[in-house]
Short mmCIF file of N, CA, C and O in Angstrom, two decimals:
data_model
loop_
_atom_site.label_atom_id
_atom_site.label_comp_id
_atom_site.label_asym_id
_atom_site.label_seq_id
_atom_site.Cartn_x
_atom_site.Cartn_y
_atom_site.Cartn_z
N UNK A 12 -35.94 -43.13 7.84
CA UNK A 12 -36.43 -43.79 6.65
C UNK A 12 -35.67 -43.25 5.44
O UNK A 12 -35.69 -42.06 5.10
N UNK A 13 -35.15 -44.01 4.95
CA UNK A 13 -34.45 -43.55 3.86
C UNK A 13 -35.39 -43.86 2.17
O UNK A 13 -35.55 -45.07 2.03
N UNK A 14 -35.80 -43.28 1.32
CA UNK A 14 -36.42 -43.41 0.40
C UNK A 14 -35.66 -43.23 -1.27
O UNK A 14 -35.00 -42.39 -1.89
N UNK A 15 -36.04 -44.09 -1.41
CA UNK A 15 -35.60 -44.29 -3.22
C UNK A 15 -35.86 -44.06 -4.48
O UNK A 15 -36.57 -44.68 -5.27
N UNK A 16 -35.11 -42.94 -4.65
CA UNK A 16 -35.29 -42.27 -5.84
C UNK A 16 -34.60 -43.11 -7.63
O UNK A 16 -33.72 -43.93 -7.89
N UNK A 17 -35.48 -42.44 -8.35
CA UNK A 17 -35.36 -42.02 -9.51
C UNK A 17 -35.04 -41.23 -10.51
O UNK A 17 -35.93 -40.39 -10.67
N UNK A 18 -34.17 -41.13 -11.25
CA UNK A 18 -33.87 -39.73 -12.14
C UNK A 18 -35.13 -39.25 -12.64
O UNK A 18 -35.70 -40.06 -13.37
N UNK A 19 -35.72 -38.13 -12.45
CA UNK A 19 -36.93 -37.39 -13.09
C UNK A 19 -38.22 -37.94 -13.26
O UNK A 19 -39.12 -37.93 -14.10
N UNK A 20 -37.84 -38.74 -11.44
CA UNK A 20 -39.64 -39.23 -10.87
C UNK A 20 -39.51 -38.33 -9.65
O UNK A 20 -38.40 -38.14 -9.14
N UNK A 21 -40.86 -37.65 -9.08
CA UNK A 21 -41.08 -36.84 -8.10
C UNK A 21 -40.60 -38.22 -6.86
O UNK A 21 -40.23 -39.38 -7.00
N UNK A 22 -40.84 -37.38 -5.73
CA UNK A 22 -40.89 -38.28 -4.88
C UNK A 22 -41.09 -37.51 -3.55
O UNK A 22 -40.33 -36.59 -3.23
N UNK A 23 -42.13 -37.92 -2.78
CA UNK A 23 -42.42 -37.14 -1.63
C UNK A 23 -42.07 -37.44 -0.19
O UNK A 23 -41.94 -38.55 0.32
N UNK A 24 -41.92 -36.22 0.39
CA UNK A 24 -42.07 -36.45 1.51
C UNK A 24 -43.02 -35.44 2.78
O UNK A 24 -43.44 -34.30 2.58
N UNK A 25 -43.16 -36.15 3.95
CA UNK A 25 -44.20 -35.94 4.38
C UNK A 25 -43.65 -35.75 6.14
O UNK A 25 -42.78 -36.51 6.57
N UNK A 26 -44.21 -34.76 6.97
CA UNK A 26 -43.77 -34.22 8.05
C UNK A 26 -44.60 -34.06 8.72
O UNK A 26 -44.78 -32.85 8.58
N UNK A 27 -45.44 -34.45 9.53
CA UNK A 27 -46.71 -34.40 10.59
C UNK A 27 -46.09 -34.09 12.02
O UNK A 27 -45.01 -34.34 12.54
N UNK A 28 -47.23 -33.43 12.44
CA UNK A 28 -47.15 -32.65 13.72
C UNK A 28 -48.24 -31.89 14.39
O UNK A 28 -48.56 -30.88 13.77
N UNK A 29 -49.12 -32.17 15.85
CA UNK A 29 -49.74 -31.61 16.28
C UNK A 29 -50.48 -30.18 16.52
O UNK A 29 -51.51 -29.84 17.10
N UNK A 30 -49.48 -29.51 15.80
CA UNK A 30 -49.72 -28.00 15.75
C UNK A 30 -48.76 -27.70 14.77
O UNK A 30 -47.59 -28.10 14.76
N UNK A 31 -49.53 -26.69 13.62
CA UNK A 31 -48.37 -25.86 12.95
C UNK A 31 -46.95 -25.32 13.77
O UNK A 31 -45.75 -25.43 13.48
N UNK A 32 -47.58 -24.78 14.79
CA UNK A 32 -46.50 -24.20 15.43
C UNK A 32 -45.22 -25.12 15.91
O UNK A 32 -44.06 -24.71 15.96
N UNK A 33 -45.69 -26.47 16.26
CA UNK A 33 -44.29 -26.96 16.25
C UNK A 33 -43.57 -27.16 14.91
O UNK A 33 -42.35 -27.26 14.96
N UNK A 34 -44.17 -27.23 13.73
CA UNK A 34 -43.09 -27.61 12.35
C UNK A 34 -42.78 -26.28 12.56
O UNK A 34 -41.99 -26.03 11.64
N UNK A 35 -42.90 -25.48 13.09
CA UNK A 35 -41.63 -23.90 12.73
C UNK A 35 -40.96 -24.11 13.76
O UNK A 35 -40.00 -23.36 13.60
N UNK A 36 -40.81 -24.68 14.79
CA UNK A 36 -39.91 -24.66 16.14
C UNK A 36 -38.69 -25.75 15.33
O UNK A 36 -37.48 -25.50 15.39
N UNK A 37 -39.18 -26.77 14.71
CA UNK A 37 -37.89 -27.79 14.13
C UNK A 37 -37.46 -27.93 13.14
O UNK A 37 -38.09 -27.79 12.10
N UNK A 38 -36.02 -28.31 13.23
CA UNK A 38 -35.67 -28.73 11.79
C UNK A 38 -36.41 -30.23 11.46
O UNK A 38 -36.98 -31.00 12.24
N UNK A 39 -36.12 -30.38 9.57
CA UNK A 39 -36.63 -31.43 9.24
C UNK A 39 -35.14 -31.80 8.33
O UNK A 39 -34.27 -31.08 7.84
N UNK A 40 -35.37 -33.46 8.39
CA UNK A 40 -34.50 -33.69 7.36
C UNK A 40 -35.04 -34.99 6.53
O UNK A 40 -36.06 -35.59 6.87
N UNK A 41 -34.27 -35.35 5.45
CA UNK A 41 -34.62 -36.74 4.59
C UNK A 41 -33.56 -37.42 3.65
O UNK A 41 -32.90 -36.79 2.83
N UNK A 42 -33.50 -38.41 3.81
CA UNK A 42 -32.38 -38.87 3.17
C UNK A 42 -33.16 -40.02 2.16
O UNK A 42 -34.10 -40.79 2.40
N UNK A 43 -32.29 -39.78 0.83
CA UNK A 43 -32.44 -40.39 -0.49
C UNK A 43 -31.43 -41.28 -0.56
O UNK A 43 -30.36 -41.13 0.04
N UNK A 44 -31.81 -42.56 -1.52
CA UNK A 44 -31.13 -43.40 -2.04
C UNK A 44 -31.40 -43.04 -3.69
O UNK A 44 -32.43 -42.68 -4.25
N UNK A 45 -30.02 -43.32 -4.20
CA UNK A 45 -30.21 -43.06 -6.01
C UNK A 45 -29.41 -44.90 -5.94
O UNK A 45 -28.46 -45.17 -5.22
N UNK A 46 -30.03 -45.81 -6.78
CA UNK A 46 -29.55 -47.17 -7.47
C UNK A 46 -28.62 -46.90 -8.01
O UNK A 46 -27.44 -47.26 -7.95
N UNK A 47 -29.51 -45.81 -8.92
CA UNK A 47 -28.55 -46.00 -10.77
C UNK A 47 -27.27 -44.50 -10.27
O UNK A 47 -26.56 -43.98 -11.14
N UNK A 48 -27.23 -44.24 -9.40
CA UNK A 48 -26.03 -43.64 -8.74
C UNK A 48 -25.06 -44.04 -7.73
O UNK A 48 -23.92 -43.63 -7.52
N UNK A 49 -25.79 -44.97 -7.14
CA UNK A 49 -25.16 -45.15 -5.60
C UNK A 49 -24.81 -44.37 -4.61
O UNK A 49 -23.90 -44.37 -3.79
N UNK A 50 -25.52 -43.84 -4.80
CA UNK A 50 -25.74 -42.22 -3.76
C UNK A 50 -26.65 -42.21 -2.50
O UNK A 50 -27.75 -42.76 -2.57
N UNK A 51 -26.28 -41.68 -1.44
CA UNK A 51 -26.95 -41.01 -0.22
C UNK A 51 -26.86 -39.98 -0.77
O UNK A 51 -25.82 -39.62 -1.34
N UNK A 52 -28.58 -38.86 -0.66
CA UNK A 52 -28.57 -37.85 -0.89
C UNK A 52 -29.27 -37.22 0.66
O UNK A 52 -30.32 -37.74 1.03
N UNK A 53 -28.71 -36.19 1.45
CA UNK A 53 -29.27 -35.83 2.62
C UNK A 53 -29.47 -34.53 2.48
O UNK A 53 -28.63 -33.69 2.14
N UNK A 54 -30.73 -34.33 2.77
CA UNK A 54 -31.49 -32.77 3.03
C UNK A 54 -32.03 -32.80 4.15
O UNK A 54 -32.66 -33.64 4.79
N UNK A 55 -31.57 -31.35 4.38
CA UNK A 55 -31.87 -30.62 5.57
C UNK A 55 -32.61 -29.43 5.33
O UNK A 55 -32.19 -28.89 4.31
N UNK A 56 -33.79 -28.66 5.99
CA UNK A 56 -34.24 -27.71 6.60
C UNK A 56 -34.21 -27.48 7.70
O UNK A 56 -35.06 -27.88 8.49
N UNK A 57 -33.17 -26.73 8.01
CA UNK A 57 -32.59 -26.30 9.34
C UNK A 57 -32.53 -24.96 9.47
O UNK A 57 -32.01 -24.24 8.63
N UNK A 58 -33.21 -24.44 10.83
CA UNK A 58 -33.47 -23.61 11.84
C UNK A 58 -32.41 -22.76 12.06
O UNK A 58 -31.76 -23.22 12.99
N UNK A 59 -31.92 -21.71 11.63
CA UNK A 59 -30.97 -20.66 12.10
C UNK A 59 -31.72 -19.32 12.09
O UNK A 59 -32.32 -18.81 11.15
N UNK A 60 -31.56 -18.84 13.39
CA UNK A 60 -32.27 -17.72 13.77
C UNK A 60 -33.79 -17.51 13.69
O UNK A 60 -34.55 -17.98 14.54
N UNK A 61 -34.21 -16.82 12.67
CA UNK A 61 -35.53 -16.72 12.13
C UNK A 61 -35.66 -17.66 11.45
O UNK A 61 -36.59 -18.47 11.52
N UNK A 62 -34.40 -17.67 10.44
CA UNK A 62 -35.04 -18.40 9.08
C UNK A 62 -35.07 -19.75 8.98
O UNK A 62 -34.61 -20.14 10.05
N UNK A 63 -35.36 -20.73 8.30
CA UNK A 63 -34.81 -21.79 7.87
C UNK A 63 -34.36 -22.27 6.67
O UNK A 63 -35.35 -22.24 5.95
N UNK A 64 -33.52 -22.66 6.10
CA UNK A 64 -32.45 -22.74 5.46
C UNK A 64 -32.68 -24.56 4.52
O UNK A 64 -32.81 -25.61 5.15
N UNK A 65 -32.67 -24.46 3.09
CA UNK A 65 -33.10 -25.87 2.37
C UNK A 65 -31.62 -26.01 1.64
O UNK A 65 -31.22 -25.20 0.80
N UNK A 66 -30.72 -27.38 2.18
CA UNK A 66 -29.45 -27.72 2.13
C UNK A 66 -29.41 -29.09 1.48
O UNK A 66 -30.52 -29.59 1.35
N UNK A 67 -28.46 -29.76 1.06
CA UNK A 67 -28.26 -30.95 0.36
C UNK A 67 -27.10 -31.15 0.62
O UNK A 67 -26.38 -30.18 0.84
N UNK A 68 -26.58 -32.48 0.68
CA UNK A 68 -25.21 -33.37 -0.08
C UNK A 68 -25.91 -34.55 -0.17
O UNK A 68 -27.02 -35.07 -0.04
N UNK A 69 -24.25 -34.80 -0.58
CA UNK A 69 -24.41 -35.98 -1.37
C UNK A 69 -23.13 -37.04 -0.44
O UNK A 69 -22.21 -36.55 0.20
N UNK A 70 -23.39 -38.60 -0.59
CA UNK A 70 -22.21 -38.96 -0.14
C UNK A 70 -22.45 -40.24 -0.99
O UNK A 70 -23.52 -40.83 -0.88
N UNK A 71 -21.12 -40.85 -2.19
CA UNK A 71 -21.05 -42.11 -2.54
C UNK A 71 -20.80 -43.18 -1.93
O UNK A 71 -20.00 -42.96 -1.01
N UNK A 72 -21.17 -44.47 -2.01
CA UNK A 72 -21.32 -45.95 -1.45
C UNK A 72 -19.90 -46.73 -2.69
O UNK A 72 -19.56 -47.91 -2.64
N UNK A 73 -19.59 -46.16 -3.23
CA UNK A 73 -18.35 -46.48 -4.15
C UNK A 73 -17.38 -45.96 -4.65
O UNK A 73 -17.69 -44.79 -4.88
N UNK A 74 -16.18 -46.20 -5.03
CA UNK A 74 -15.44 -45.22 -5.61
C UNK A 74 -16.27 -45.13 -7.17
O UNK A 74 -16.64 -43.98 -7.40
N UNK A 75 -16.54 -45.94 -8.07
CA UNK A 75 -17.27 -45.33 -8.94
C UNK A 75 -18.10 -44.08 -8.68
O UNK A 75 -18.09 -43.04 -9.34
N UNK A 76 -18.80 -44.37 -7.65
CA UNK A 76 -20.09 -43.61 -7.40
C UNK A 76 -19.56 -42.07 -7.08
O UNK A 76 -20.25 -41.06 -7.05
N UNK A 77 -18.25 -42.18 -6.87
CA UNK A 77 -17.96 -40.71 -6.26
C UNK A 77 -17.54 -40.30 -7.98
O UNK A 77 -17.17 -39.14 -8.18
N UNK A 78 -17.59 -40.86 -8.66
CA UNK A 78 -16.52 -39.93 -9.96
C UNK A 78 -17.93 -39.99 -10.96
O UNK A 78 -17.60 -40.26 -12.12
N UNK A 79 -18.99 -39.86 -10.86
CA UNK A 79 -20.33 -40.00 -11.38
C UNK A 79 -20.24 -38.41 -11.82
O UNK A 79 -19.25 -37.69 -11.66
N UNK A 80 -21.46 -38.05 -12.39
CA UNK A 80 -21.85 -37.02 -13.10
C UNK A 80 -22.35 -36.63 -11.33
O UNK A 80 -22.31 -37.37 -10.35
N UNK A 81 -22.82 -35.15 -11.44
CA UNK A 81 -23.41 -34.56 -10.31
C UNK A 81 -25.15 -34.58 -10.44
O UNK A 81 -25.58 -33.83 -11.32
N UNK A 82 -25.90 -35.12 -9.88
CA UNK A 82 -27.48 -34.78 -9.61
C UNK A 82 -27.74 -33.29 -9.23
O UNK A 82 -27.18 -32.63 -8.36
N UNK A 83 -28.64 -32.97 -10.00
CA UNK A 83 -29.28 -31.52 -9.17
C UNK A 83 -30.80 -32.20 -8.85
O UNK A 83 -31.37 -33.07 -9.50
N UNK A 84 -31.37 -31.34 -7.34
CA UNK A 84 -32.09 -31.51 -7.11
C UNK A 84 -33.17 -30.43 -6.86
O UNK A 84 -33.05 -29.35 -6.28
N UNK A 85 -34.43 -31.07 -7.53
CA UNK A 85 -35.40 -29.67 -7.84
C UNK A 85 -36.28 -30.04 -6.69
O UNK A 85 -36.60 -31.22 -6.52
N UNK A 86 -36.81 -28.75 -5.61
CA UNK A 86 -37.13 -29.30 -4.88
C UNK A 86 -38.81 -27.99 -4.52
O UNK A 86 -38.64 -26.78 -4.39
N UNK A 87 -40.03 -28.59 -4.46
CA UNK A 87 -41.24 -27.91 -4.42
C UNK A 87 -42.05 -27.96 -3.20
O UNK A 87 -42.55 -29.04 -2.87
N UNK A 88 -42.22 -27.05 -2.59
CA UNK A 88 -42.73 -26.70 -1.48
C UNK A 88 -44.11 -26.11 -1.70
O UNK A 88 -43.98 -24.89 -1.83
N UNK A 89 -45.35 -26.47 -1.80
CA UNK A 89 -46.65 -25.80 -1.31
C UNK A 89 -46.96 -25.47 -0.28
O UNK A 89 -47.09 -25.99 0.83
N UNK A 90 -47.21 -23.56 -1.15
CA UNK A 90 -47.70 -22.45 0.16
C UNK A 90 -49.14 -22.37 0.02
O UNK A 90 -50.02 -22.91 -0.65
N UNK A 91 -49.04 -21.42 0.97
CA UNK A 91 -50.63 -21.28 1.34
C UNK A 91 -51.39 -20.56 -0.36
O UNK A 91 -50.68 -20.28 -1.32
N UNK A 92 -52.60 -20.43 -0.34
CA UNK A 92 -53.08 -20.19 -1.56
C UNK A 92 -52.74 -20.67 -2.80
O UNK A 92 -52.67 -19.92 -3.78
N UNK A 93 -52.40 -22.42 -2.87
CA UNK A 93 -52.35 -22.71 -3.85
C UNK A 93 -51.05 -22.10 -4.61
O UNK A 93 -51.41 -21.77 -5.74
N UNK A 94 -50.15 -21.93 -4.47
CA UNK A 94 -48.61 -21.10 -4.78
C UNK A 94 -47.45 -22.42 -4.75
O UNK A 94 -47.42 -23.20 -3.80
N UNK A 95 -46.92 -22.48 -5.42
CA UNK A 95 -45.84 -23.39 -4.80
C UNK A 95 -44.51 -22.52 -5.18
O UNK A 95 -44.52 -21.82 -6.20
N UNK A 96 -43.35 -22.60 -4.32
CA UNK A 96 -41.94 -22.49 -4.38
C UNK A 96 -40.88 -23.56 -4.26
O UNK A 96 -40.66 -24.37 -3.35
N UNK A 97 -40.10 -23.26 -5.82
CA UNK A 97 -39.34 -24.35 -5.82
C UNK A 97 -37.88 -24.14 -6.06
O UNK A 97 -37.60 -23.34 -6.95
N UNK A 98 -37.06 -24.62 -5.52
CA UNK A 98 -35.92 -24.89 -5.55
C UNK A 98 -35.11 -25.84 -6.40
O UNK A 98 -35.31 -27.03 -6.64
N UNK A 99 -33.67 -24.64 -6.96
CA UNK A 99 -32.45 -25.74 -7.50
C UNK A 99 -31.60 -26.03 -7.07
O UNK A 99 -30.81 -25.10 -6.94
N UNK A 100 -30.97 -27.73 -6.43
CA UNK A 100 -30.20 -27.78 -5.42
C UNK A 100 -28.89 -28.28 -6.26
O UNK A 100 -29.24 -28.98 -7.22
N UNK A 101 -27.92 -28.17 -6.19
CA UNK A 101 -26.59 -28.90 -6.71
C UNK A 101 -25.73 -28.88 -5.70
O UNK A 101 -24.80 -28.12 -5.42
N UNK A 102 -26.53 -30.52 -4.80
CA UNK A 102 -25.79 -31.01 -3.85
C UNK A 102 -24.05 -31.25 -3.88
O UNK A 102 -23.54 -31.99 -4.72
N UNK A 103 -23.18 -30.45 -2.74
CA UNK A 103 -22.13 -31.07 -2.87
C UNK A 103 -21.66 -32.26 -2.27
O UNK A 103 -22.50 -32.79 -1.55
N UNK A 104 -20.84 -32.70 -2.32
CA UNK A 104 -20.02 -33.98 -1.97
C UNK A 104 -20.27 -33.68 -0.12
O UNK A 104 -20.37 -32.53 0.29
N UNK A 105 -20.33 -34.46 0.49
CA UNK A 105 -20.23 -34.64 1.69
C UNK A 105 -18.77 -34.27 2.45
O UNK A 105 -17.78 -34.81 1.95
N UNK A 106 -18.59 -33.51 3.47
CA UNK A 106 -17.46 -33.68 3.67
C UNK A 106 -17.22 -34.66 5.13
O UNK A 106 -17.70 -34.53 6.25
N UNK A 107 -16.35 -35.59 4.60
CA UNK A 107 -16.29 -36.96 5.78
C UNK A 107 -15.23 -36.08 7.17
O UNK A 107 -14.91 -36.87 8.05
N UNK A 108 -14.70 -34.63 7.40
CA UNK A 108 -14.49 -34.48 8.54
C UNK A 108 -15.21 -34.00 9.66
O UNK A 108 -14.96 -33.94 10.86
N UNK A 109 -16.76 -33.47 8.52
CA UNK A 109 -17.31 -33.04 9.65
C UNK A 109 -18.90 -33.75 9.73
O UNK A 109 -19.15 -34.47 8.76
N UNK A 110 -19.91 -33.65 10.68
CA UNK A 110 -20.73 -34.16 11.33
C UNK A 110 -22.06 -34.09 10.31
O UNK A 110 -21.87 -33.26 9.43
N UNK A 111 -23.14 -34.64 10.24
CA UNK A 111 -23.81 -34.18 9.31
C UNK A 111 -24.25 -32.64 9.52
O UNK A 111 -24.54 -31.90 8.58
N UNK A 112 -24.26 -32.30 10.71
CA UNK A 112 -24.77 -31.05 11.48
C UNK A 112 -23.84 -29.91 11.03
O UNK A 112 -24.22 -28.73 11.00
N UNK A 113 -22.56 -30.33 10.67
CA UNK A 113 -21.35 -29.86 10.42
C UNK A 113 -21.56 -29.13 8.93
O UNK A 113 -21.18 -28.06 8.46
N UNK A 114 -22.20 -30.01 8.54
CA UNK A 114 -21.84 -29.99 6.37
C UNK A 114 -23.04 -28.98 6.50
O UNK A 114 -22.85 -27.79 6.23
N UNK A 115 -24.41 -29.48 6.96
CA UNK A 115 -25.51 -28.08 6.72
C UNK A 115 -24.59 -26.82 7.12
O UNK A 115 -24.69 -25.90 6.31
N UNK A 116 -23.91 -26.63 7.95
CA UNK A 116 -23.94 -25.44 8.30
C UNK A 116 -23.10 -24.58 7.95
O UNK A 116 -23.05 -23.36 8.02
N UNK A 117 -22.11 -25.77 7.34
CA UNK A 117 -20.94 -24.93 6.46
C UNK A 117 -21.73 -24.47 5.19
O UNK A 117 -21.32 -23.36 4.86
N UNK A 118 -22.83 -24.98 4.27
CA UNK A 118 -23.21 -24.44 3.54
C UNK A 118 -23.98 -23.35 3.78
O UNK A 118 -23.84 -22.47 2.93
N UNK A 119 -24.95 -23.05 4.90
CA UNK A 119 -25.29 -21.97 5.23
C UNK A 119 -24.40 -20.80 5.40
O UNK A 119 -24.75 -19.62 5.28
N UNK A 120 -23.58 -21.09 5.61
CA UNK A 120 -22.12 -20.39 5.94
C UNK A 120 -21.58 -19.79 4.95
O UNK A 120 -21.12 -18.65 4.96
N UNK A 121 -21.63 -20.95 3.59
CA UNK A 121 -21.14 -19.88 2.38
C UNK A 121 -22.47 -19.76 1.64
O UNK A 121 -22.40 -20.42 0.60
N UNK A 122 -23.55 -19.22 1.76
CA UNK A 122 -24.50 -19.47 1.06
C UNK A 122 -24.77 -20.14 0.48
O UNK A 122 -25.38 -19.59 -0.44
N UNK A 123 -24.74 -21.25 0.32
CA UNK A 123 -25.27 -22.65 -0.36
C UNK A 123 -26.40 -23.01 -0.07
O UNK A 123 -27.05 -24.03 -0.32
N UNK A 124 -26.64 -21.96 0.58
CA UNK A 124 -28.64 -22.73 1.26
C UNK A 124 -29.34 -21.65 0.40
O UNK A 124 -28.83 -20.81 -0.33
N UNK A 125 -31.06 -21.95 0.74
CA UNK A 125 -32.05 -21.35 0.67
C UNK A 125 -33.07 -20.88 1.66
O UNK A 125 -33.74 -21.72 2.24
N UNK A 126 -33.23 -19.68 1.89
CA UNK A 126 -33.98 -19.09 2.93
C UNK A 126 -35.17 -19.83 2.32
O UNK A 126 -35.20 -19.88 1.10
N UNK A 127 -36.28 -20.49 3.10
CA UNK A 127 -37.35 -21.03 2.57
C UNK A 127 -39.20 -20.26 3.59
O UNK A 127 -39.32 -19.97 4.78
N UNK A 128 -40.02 -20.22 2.73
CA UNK A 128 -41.08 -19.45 3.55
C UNK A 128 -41.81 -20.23 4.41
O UNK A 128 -42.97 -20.46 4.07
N UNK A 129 -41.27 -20.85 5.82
CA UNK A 129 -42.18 -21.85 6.11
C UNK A 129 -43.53 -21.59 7.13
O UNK A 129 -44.14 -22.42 7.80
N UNK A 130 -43.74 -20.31 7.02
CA UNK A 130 -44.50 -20.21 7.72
C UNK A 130 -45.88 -20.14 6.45
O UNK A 130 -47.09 -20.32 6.55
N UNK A 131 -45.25 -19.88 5.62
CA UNK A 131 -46.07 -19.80 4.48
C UNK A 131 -47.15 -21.48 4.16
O UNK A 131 -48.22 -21.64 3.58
N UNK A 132 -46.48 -22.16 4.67
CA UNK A 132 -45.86 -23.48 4.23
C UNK A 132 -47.29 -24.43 4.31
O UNK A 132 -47.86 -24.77 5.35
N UNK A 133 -47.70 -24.76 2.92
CA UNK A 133 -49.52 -25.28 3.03
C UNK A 133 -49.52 -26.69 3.84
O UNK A 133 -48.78 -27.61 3.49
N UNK A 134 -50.46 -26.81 5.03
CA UNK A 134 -50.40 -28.17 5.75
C UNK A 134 -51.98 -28.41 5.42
O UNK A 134 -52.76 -27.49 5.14
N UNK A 135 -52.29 -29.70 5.48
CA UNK A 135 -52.94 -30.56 5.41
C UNK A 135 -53.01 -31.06 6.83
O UNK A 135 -52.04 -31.43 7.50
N UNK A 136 -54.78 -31.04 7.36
CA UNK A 136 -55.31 -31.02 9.15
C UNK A 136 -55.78 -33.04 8.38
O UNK A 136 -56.43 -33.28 7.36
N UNK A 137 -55.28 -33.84 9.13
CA UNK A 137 -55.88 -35.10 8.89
C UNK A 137 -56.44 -35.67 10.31
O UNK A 137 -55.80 -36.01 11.30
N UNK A 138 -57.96 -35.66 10.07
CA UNK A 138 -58.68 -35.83 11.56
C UNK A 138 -58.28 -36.59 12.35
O UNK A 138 -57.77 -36.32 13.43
N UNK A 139 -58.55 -38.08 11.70
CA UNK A 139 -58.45 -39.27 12.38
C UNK A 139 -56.70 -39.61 13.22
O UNK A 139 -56.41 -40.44 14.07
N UNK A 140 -55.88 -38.65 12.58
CA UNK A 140 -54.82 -38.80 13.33
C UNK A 140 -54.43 -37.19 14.39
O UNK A 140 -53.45 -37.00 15.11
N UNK A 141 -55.32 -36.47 14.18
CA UNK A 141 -55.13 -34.86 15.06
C UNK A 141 -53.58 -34.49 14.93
O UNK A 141 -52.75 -34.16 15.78
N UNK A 142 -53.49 -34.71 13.21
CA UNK A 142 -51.92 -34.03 13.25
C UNK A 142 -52.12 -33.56 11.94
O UNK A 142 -52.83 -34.17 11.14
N UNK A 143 -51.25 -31.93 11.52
CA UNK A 143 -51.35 -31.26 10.36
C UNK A 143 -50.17 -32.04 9.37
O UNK A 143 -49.19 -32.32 10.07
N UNK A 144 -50.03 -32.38 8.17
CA UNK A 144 -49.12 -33.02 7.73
C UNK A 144 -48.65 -32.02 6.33
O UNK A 144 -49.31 -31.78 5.32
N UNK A 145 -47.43 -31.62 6.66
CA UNK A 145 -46.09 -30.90 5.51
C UNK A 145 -45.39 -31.39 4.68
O UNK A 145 -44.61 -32.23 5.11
N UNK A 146 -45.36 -31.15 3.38
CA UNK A 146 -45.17 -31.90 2.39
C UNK A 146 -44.06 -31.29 1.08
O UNK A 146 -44.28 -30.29 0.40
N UNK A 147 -43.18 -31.95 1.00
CA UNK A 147 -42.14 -31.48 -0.27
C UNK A 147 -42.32 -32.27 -1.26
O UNK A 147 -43.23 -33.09 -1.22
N UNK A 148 -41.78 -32.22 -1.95
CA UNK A 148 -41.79 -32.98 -3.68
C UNK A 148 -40.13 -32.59 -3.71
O UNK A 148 -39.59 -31.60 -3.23
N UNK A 149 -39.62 -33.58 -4.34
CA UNK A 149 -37.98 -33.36 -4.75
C UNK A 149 -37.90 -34.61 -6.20
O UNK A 149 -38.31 -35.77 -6.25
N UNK A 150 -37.46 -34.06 -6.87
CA UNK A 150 -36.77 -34.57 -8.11
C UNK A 150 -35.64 -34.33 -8.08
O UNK A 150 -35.23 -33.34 -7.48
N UNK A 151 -34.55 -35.46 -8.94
CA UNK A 151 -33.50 -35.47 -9.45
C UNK A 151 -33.20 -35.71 -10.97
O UNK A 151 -33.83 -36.54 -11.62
N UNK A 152 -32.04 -34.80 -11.59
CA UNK A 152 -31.96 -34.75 -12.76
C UNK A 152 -30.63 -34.35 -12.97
O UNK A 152 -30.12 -33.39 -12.38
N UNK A 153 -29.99 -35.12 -13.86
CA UNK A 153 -28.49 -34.83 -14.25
C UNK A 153 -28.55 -33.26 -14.41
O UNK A 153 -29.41 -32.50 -14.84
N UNK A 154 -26.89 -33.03 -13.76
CA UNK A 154 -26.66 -31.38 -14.06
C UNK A 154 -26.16 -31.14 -15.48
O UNK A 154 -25.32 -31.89 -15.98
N UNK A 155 -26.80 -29.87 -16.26
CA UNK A 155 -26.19 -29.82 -17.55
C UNK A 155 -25.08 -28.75 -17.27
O UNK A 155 -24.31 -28.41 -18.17
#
């Protein structure tokens, strides 16, 4: 599902699963549409070792779209006790030789990621479906 953003409207997303314990066994990912950019924006939380790791690019649908200003993306995670942790992302450009699997990991690689607390990570138990549901908030906003 790809979802459509706004410059400096929240926009959520949402990760359900039978047991806490499986959202720490997987990665998650989500991909954005920007209009007034023409942008694919793809995030990843991906699984290396212990940790997991909060990644971005970006890939344009135009040659305009590639010579655009850069989006940063602010991105909010609710922990347990009412706490939230948030992140500043300044997605780079996609690189078209390697895989999407490829680009997360080169940024983990040069530190471009964020160790994120997900065990910390506040879920929501929704009865009628017997699945806990995980939740981010991400905004976008021109980089100054």
């Amino acid at each position: 599902m790809v979802r459509k953003i706004k410059q400096d409207q929240p926009c959520d997303v949402y990760w359900s699963y039978e047991t806490k314990e499986r959202c720490w066994q997987r990665g998650k990912d989500a991909t954005f549409f920007s209009h007034d950019y023409n942008r694919f924006y793809y995030m990843s939380i991906s699984r290396r070792g212990e940790h997991y790791h909060l990644a971005s690019v970006w890939l344009p649908t135009t040659v305009k779209a590639a010579e655009s200003p850069t989006l940063q993306m602010e991105v909010s995670i609710p922990l347990e006790d009412d706490e939230f942790v948030t992140y500043t992302l300044k997605p780079p450009r996609l690189d078209p030789s390697l895989m999407m699997d490829g680009n997360v990991k080169r940024l983990i690689d040069q530190g471009k990621s964020f160790i994120i607390p997900i065990k910390k990570w506040r879920s929501q138990w929704i009865e009628d479906r017997n699945k806990y549901y995980f939740k981010i908030s991400a905004r976008w906003k021109q980089c100054s």
